[in-house]
Amino acid sequence: MEVTEEVVKDRFQFFNHELFGGALRMPQFSVKHYTFVAGQIRAKEPRATIIISSCFDFDTDSLDEVIIHEMIHYWLWRQGDKGAFRHGSSFRLECRRIKDSYGLAIHATGRHIRLKTQYPIPLYERVIWRMLSPMRLVATLIDRW
């Protein structure tokens, strides 16, 4: 599936109405070539930007999941949650609410979404990841293997 800013914006509007009652302001959207994260949110008053990677082989469900994942971070940030950009208890609670109410499972990471074949992860990056991941140093910076 081809990811464009328009597709992300349309899905955001739909899920904002369905899952958050239209409470979220329209952020900016960007599509970038990230190989380690499927999605990201950058937020600084008064605006936020949701970034989706074009390097992942999204189907409709996986793209929706990533958009909703970033929307949860955005929702928590708008609510003033200090842990809004972590996958802590408030994030997991919101994921559980969405799963219980709408049947949508939201993962904390994008590890289950495959990279497109033209964007393989270089061997040296995989070696570094394997060496550092037991120490959990990289886990706070990178949300995908």
Coordinates of N, CA, C and O in Angstrom, one line a residue:
M1 N 0.8 -1.2 0.0 CA 0.0 0.0 0.0 C 0.9 1.2 0.0 O 1.8 1.3 0.8
E2 N 0.6 2.2 -0.8 CA 1.3 3.4 -0.9 C 0.8 4.4 0.2 O -0.3 4.7 0.3
V3 N 1.8 4.9 1.0 CA 1.4 5.8 2.1 C 1.7 7.2 1.6 O 2.8 7.6 1.1
T4 N 0.6 8.0 1.7 CA 0.7 9.5 1.4 C 0.2 10.3 2.5 O -0.6 9.8 3.4
E5 N 0.5 11.5 2.5 CA 0.0 12.4 3.6 C -1.5 12.5 3.5 O -2.2 12.6 4.6
E6 N -2.1 12.5 2.3 CA -3.5 12.5 2.2 C -4.2 11.3 2.8 O -5.2 11.4 3.5
V7 N -3.6 10.1 2.5 CA -4.2 8.9 3.1 C -4.1 8.9 4.6 O -5.1 8.6 5.3
V8 N -3.0 9.4 5.2 CA -2.8 9.4 6.6 C -3.8 10.5 7.2 O -4.5 10.2 8.2
K9 N -4.0 11.6 6.5 CA -4.9 12.6 7.0 C -6.4 12.1 7.0 O -7.1 12.3 8.0
D10 N -6.8 11.4 6.0 CA -8.1 10.8 5.9 C -8.4 9.8 7.0 O -9.4 9.8 7.7
R11 N -7.4 8.9 7.2 CA -7.5 7.9 8.3 C -7.6 8.6 9.7 O -8.3 8.2 10.6
F12 N -6.7 9.6 9.8 CA -6.7 10.4 11.1 C -8.1 10.9 11.4 O -8.6 10.8 12.5
Q13 N -8.7 11.6 10.4 CA -10.0 12.2 10.6 C -11.1 11.1 11.0 O -11.9 11.3 11.9
F14 N -11.0 10.0 10.3 CA -12.0 8.9 10.6 C -11.8 8.4 12.0 O -12.8 8.3 12.8
F15 N -10.6 8.1 12.4 CA -10.3 7.5 13.7 C -10.5 8.6 14.8 O -10.9 8.3 15.9
N16 N -10.2 9.8 14.5 CA -10.4 10.9 15.5 C -11.9 11.0 15.9 O -12.3 11.1 17.0
H17 N -12.8 10.9 14.9 CA -14.2 10.9 15.1 C -14.7 9.6 15.8 O -15.4 9.7 16.8
E18 N -14.2 8.4 15.4 CA -14.7 7.2 15.9 C -14.1 6.8 17.3 O -14.9 6.3 18.1
L19 N -12.8 7.1 17.5 CA -12.2 6.6 18.7 C -12.0 7.7 19.8 O -12.0 7.4 21.0
F20 N -11.9 8.9 19.3 CA -11.6 10.0 20.3 C -12.7 11.1 20.3 O -12.5 12.2 20.9
G21 N -13.8 10.8 19.7 CA -14.9 11.7 19.7 C -14.6 13.1 19.0 O -15.3 14.1 19.4
G22 N -13.7 13.1 18.1 CA -13.4 14.4 17.4 C -12.6 15.3 18.3 O -12.5 16.5 17.9
A23 N -12.0 14.9 19.4 CA -11.4 15.8 20.4 C -10.0 16.2 20.0 O -9.4 17.2 20.5
L24 N -9.3 15.5 19.0 CA -8.0 15.9 18.7 C -7.9 16.9 17.6 O -8.7 16.8 16.6
R25 N -7.1 17.9 17.7 CA -6.9 18.9 16.7 C -6.1 18.2 15.5 O -5.4 17.3 15.7
M26 N -6.3 18.8 14.3 CA -5.7 18.3 13.2 C -4.2 18.6 13.2 O -3.8 19.8 13.2
P27 N -3.3 17.6 13.3 CA -1.9 17.8 13.4 C -1.3 18.0 11.9 O -2.1 17.8 11.0
Q28 N -0.1 18.2 11.8 CA 0.6 18.2 10.5 C 0.9 16.7 10.2 O 1.0 15.9 11.2
F29 N 1.1 16.3 9.0 CA 1.4 15.0 8.6 C 2.7 15.0 7.7 O 2.9 15.9 6.9
S30 N 3.5 13.9 7.8 CA 4.6 13.8 7.0 C 4.9 12.3 6.7 O 4.6 11.5 7.6
V31 N 5.4 12.0 5.6 CA 5.8 10.7 5.2 C 7.3 10.7 4.9 O 7.8 11.5 4.1
K32 N 8.1 9.9 5.7 CA 9.5 9.9 5.5 C 10.1 8.5 5.4 O 9.4 7.6 5.7
H33 N 11.3 8.4 5.0 CA 12.0 7.1 4.8 C 12.7 6.7 6.1 O 13.9 6.8 6.2
Y34 N 11.9 6.2 7.1 CA 12.5 5.7 8.3 C 12.5 4.2 8.3 O 11.5 3.6 8.0
T35 N 13.6 3.6 8.6 CA 13.7 2.1 8.5 C 13.6 1.5 9.9 O 13.3 0.3 10.1
F36 N 13.7 2.3 11.0 CA 13.6 1.8 12.3 C 12.3 2.0 13.0 O 12.0 1.4 14.0
V37 N 11.5 2.9 12.6 CA 10.2 3.2 13.2 C 9.1 3.3 12.1 O 9.4 3.9 11.1
A38 N 8.0 2.7 12.3 CA 6.9 2.7 11.4 C 6.2 4.0 11.5 O 5.6 4.5 10.5
G39 N 6.2 4.6 12.7 CA 5.5 5.9 12.9 C 6.1 6.6 14.0 O 6.8 6.0 14.9
Q40 N 5.9 7.9 14.1 CA 6.4 8.8 15.1 C 5.6 10.0 15.3 O 4.9 10.4 14.3
I41 N 5.5 10.5 16.5 CA 4.8 11.8 16.7 C 5.8 12.8 17.3 O 6.6 12.4 18.2
R42 N 5.8 13.9 16.8 CA 6.6 15.0 17.4 C 5.7 16.1 17.8 O 4.9 16.6 17.0
A43 N 5.7 16.4 19.1 CA 4.8 17.4 19.6 C 5.5 18.5 20.4 O 6.3 18.2 21.2
K44 N 5.1 19.7 20.1 CA 5.6 20.9 20.8 C 4.5 21.9 20.6 O 4.0 22.2 19.5
E45 N 4.1 22.5 21.8 CA 3.0 23.4 21.7 C 3.2 24.4 20.6 O 4.3 24.9 20.5
P46 N 2.2 24.8 19.9 CA 0.9 24.4 19.9 C 0.5 23.2 18.9 O -0.6 22.8 18.9
R47 N 1.5 22.8 18.2 CA 1.2 21.8 17.1 C 1.9 20.5 17.3 O 2.9 20.4 18.1
A48 N 1.5 19.5 16.6 CA 2.1 18.2 16.6 C 2.2 17.7 15.1 O 1.5 18.2 14.2
T49 N 3.2 16.9 14.9 CA 3.4 16.3 13.6 C 3.4 14.8 13.7 O 4.2 14.2 14.5
I50 N 2.6 14.1 12.9 CA 2.6 12.6 12.9 C 3.3 12.2 11.6 O 3.0 12.7 10.5
I51 N 4.4 11.4 11.8 CA 5.2 11.0 10.7 C 5.0 9.5 10.5 O 5.1 8.7 11.5
I52 N 4.8 9.1 9.3 CA 4.7 7.7 9.0 C 5.8 7.3 8.0 O 6.1 8.1 7.0
S53 N 6.4 6.2 8.2 CA 7.5 5.7 7.3 C 6.9 5.1 6.0 O 5.9 4.4 6.0
S54 N 7.6 5.5 4.9 CA 7.3 4.9 3.6 C 8.1 3.6 3.3 O 7.9 3.0 2.3
C55 N 8.9 3.2 4.3 CA 9.8 2.0 4.1 C 9.2 0.7 4.5 O 9.7 -0.3 4.3
F56 N 8.0 0.8 5.1 CA 7.3 -0.4 5.6 C 6.3 -0.9 4.6 O 5.6 -0.1 3.9
D57 N 6.1 -2.2 4.6 CA 5.1 -2.8 3.7 C 3.7 -2.9 4.4 O 3.3 -3.9 4.9
F58 N 3.1 -1.8 4.4 CA 1.8 -1.7 5.1 C 0.6 -2.3 4.3 O 0.6 -2.1 3.1
D59 N -0.3 -2.9 5.0 CA -1.6 -3.2 4.4 C -2.5 -2.2 5.2 O -2.0 -1.4 6.0
T60 N -3.8 -2.2 4.8 CA -4.7 -1.2 5.4 C -4.7 -1.4 7.0 O -4.7 -0.4 7.7
D61 N -4.8 -2.6 7.5 CA -4.9 -2.8 8.9 C -3.6 -2.3 9.7 O -3.7 -1.7 10.7
S62 N -2.5 -2.6 9.1 CA -1.2 -2.3 9.8 C -1.0 -0.7 9.8 O -0.6 -0.2 10.7
L63 N -1.4 -0.1 8.7 CA -1.3 1.4 8.6 C -2.2 2.0 9.6 O -1.9 2.9 10.3
D64 N -3.5 1.5 9.7 CA -4.4 2.0 10.6 C -3.9 1.8 12.1 O -4.0 2.8 12.9
E65 N -3.3 0.7 12.3 CA -2.8 0.5 13.7 C -1.7 1.5 14.0 O -1.6 2.0 15.1
V66 N -0.8 1.8 13.1 CA 0.3 2.7 13.4 C -0.3 4.1 13.6 O 0.1 4.9 14.5
I67 N -1.2 4.5 12.7 CA -1.9 5.8 12.9 C -2.6 5.9 14.3 O -2.4 6.9 15.0
I68 N -3.3 4.9 14.6 CA -4.0 4.9 16.0 C -2.9 4.9 17.1 O -3.1 5.7 18.1
H69 N -1.9 4.2 16.9 CA -0.8 4.2 17.9 C -0.3 5.6 18.2 O -0.2 6.1 19.3
E70 N 0.0 6.3 17.1 CA 0.5 7.7 17.2 C -0.6 8.6 17.7 O -0.3 9.6 18.5
M71 N -1.8 8.3 17.4 CA -3.0 9.2 17.9 C -3.1 9.0 19.4 O -3.5 9.9 20.1
I72 N -2.8 7.8 19.9 CA -2.9 7.6 21.4 C -1.8 8.5 22.1 O -2.1 9.1 23.1
H73 N -0.6 8.5 21.5 CA 0.4 9.4 22.1 C 0.0 10.8 22.0 O 0.1 11.6 23.0
Y74 N -0.6 11.2 20.9 CA -1.1 12.6 20.7 C -2.2 12.9 21.8 O -2.2 13.9 22.4
W75 N -3.1 12.0 21.9 CA -4.2 12.1 22.9 C -3.7 12.3 24.3 O -4.1 13.2 25.1
L76 N -2.7 11.4 24.7 CA -2.2 11.5 26.0 C -1.4 12.9 26.2 O -1.5 13.5 27.3
W77 N -0.7 13.3 25.2 CA 0.0 14.6 25.3 C -1.0 15.7 25.4 O -0.8 16.6 26.2
R78 N -2.1 15.7 24.7 CA -3.1 16.8 24.8 C -3.8 16.8 26.2 O -4.2 17.8 26.7
Q79 N -3.8 15.6 26.8 CA -4.4 15.5 28.2 C -3.4 15.9 29.3 O -3.8 15.9 30.4
G80 N -2.2 16.2 28.9 CA -1.2 16.6 29.8 C -0.4 15.5 30.6 O 0.2 15.7 31.6
D81 N -0.5 14.2 30.0 CA 0.1 13.1 30.6 C 1.6 13.2 30.4 O 2.1 13.4 29.3
K82 N 2.4 13.1 31.5 CA 3.8 13.3 31.5 C 4.5 12.1 30.8 O 5.6 12.3 30.3
G83 N 3.9 11.0 30.8 CA 4.4 9.8 30.1 C 3.8 9.6 28.7 O 3.8 8.5 28.2
A84 N 3.4 10.7 28.1 CA 2.6 10.5 26.8 C 3.4 9.9 25.7 O 2.8 9.2 24.8
F85 N 4.7 10.0 25.7 CA 5.5 9.5 24.6 C 6.2 8.2 24.9 O 7.0 7.7 24.2
R86 N 5.8 7.6 26.0 CA 6.3 6.2 26.4 C 5.1 5.2 26.2 O 4.0 5.6 26.0
H87 N 5.5 4.0 26.4 CA 4.5 2.9 26.3 C 4.2 2.4 27.7 O 4.1 1.2 27.9
G88 N 3.9 3.3 28.6 CA 3.7 3.0 30.0 C 2.2 2.6 30.3 O 1.5 2.3 29.3
S89 N 1.8 2.7 31.5 CA 0.5 2.3 31.9 C -0.6 3.1 31.3 O -1.6 2.5 30.9
S90 N -0.4 4.4 31.1 CA -1.5 5.2 30.5 C -1.7 4.8 29.0 O -2.8 4.8 28.5
F91 N -0.6 4.6 28.3 CA -0.6 4.2 26.9 C -1.3 2.8 26.8 O -2.2 2.6 26.0
R92 N -0.9 1.8 27.7 CA -1.5 0.5 27.6 C -3.0 0.5 28.0 O -3.8 -0.2 27.4
L93 N -3.4 1.4 28.9 CA -4.8 1.5 29.3 C -5.6 2.0 28.1 O -6.7 1.5 27.9
E94 N -5.1 3.0 27.4 CA -5.8 3.5 26.2 C -5.9 2.4 25.1 O -6.9 2.3 24.5
C95 N -4.8 1.7 25.0 CA -4.8 0.5 24.0 C -5.9 -0.5 24.4 O -6.7 -1.0 23.5
R96 N -6.0 -0.8 25.7 CA -7.0 -1.7 26.2 C -8.4 -1.2 25.9 O -9.3 -1.9 25.6
R97 N -8.6 0.1 26.2 CA -9.9 0.7 25.9 C -10.4 0.6 24.5 O -11.5 0.2 24.2
I98 N -9.4 0.8 23.6 CA -9.7 0.7 22.1 C -10.0 -0.7 21.8 O -10.9 -1.0 21.0
K99 N -9.2 -1.6 22.3 CA -9.4 -3.0 22.0 C -10.8 -3.5 22.5 O -11.5 -4.2 21.8
D100 N -11.1 -3.2 23.8 CA -12.4 -3.6 24.4 C -13.6 -3.0 23.7 O -14.6 -3.6 23.5
S101 N -13.5 -1.7 23.3 CA -14.6 -1.0 22.6 C -14.7 -1.3 21.1 O -15.8 -1.3 20.6
Y102 N -13.6 -1.4 20.5 CA -13.6 -1.5 19.0 C -13.0 -2.7 18.4 O -13.0 -2.9 17.2
G103 N -12.4 -3.6 19.2 CA -11.8 -4.8 18.8 C -10.5 -4.6 18.0 O -10.0 -5.5 17.3
L104 N -9.8 -3.4 18.1 CA -8.6 -3.1 17.4 C -7.4 -3.3 18.4 O -7.3 -2.6 19.4
A105 N -6.5 -4.2 18.0 CA -5.3 -4.4 18.9 C -4.2 -3.5 18.4 O -3.9 -3.5 17.2
I106 N -3.7 -2.7 19.3 CA -2.6 -1.8 19.0 C -1.4 -2.3 19.7 O -1.4 -2.4 21.0
H107 N -0.3 -2.5 19.0 CA 1.0 -3.0 19.5 C 1.8 -1.8 20.0 O 1.7 -0.7 19.4
A108 N 2.7 -2.0 20.9 CA 3.6 -1.0 21.4 C 4.7 -0.7 20.4 O 5.3 0.3 20.4
T109 N 5.1 -1.8 19.6 CA 6.1 -1.6 18.6 C 5.6 -2.0 17.2 O 4.6 -2.6 17.1
G110 N 6.4 -1.7 16.2 CA 6.1 -2.1 14.9 C 6.9 -3.3 14.4 O 7.0 -3.4 13.2
R111 N 7.3 -4.1 15.3 CA 8.2 -5.2 14.9 C 7.5 -6.2 14.0 O 8.1 -6.9 13.2
H112 N 6.2 -6.3 14.0 CA 5.4 -7.2 13.3 C 5.2 -6.7 11.8 O 4.6 -7.5 11.0
I113 N 5.5 -5.5 11.5 CA 5.3 -4.9 10.2 C 6.7 -5.0 9.4 O 7.7 -4.6 9.9
R114 N 6.6 -5.7 8.3 CA 7.9 -5.9 7.5 C 8.3 -4.7 6.7 O 7.5 -3.9 6.3
L115 N 9.6 -4.6 6.6 CA 10.2 -3.5 5.7 C 9.9 -4.0 4.3 O 9.9 -5.1 4.0
K116 N 9.8 -3.0 3.4 CA 9.8 -3.3 2.0 C 11.2 -3.9 1.6 O 12.2 -3.5 2.2
T117 N 11.2 -4.7 0.6 CA 12.4 -5.4 0.2 C 13.5 -4.4 -0.2 O 14.7 -4.8 0.0
Q118 N 13.2 -3.3 -0.7 CA 14.3 -2.4 -1.1 C 14.9 -1.6 0.0 O 15.8 -0.8 -0.2
Y119 N 14.4 -1.8 1.3 CA 15.0 -1.1 2.4 C 15.4 -2.1 3.5 O 15.0 -2.1 4.6
P120 N 16.4 -3.0 3.2 CA 16.9 -4.0 4.2 C 17.7 -3.2 5.3 O 18.3 -2.2 5.0
I121 N 17.7 -3.8 6.5 CA 18.4 -3.2 7.5 C 19.9 -3.7 7.4 O 20.1 -4.9 7.3
P122 N 20.9 -2.8 7.3 CA 22.2 -3.3 7.1 C 22.7 -4.2 8.3 O 22.3 -4.0 9.4
L123 N 23.6 -5.0 7.9 CA 24.2 -6.0 8.9 C 24.7 -5.3 10.2 O 24.5 -5.7 11.3
Y124 N 25.5 -4.2 10.0 CA 26.1 -3.6 11.1 C 25.0 -3.0 12.1 O 25.2 -3.0 13.3
E125 N 23.9 -2.5 11.5 CA 22.8 -2.0 12.4 C 22.2 -3.2 13.2 O 21.8 -3.0 14.3
R126 N 22.0 -4.3 12.5 CA 21.4 -5.5 13.2 C 22.4 -6.0 14.3 O 21.9 -6.3 15.4
V127 N 23.7 -6.0 14.1 CA 24.7 -6.4 15.1 C 24.6 -5.4 16.3 O 24.6 -5.9 17.4
I128 N 24.6 -4.1 16.0 CA 24.6 -3.2 17.1 C 23.3 -3.3 17.9 O 23.3 -3.3 19.1
W129 N 22.2 -3.5 17.2 CA 20.9 -3.7 17.9 C 21.0 -5.0 18.8 O 20.6 -4.9 20.0
R130 N 21.5 -6.1 18.3 CA 21.6 -7.3 19.1 C 22.5 -7.1 20.3 O 22.2 -7.7 21.4
M131 N 23.5 -6.4 20.2 CA 24.5 -6.2 21.3 C 23.9 -5.2 22.3 O 24.1 -5.5 23.5
L132 N 23.2 -4.2 21.9 CA 22.7 -3.2 22.9 C 21.3 -3.5 23.4 O 20.9 -3.0 24.5
S133 N 20.5 -4.3 22.7 CA 19.1 -4.5 23.2 C 19.0 -5.2 24.5 O 18.1 -4.8 25.3
P134 N 19.9 -6.1 24.9 CA 19.7 -6.7 26.3 C 20.0 -5.6 27.3 O 19.4 -5.7 28.4
M135 N 20.7 -4.6 27.0 CA 20.9 -3.5 28.0 C 19.8 -2.5 28.0 O 19.8 -1.5 28.8
R136 N 18.9 -2.6 27.0 CA 17.7 -1.8 26.9 C 18.1 -0.3 26.7 O 17.3 0.6 26.9
L137 N 19.3 -0.1 26.1 CA 19.6 1.3 25.8 C 19.0 1.8 24.5 O 18.6 2.9 24.4
V138 N 18.9 0.9 23.6 CA 18.4 1.3 22.3 C 16.9 1.3 22.3 O 16.2 2.1 21.6
A139 N 16.2 0.5 23.2 CA 14.8 0.4 23.2 C 14.1 1.7 23.4 O 13.0 1.9 22.9
T140 N 14.7 2.6 24.1 CA 14.1 3.9 24.3 C 14.2 4.8 23.1 O 13.5 5.8 23.0
L141 N 15.2 4.6 22.2 CA 15.4 5.4 21.1 C 14.7 4.8 19.8 O 14.3 5.6 19.0
I142 N 14.7 3.5 19.7 CA 14.2 2.9 18.5 C 13.1 1.9 18.8 O 13.2 1.1 19.7
D143 N 12.0 2.1 18.1 CA 10.8 1.3 18.4 C 10.5 0.2 17.4 O 9.4 -0.2 17.2
R144 N 11.6 -0.3 16.8 CA 11.4 -1.4 15.8 C 12.7 -2.2 15.6 O 13.8 -1.6 15.6
W145 N 12.5 -3.4 15.4 CA 13.7 -4.2 14.9 C 13.4 -4.8 13.6 O 12.6 -5.3 13.1

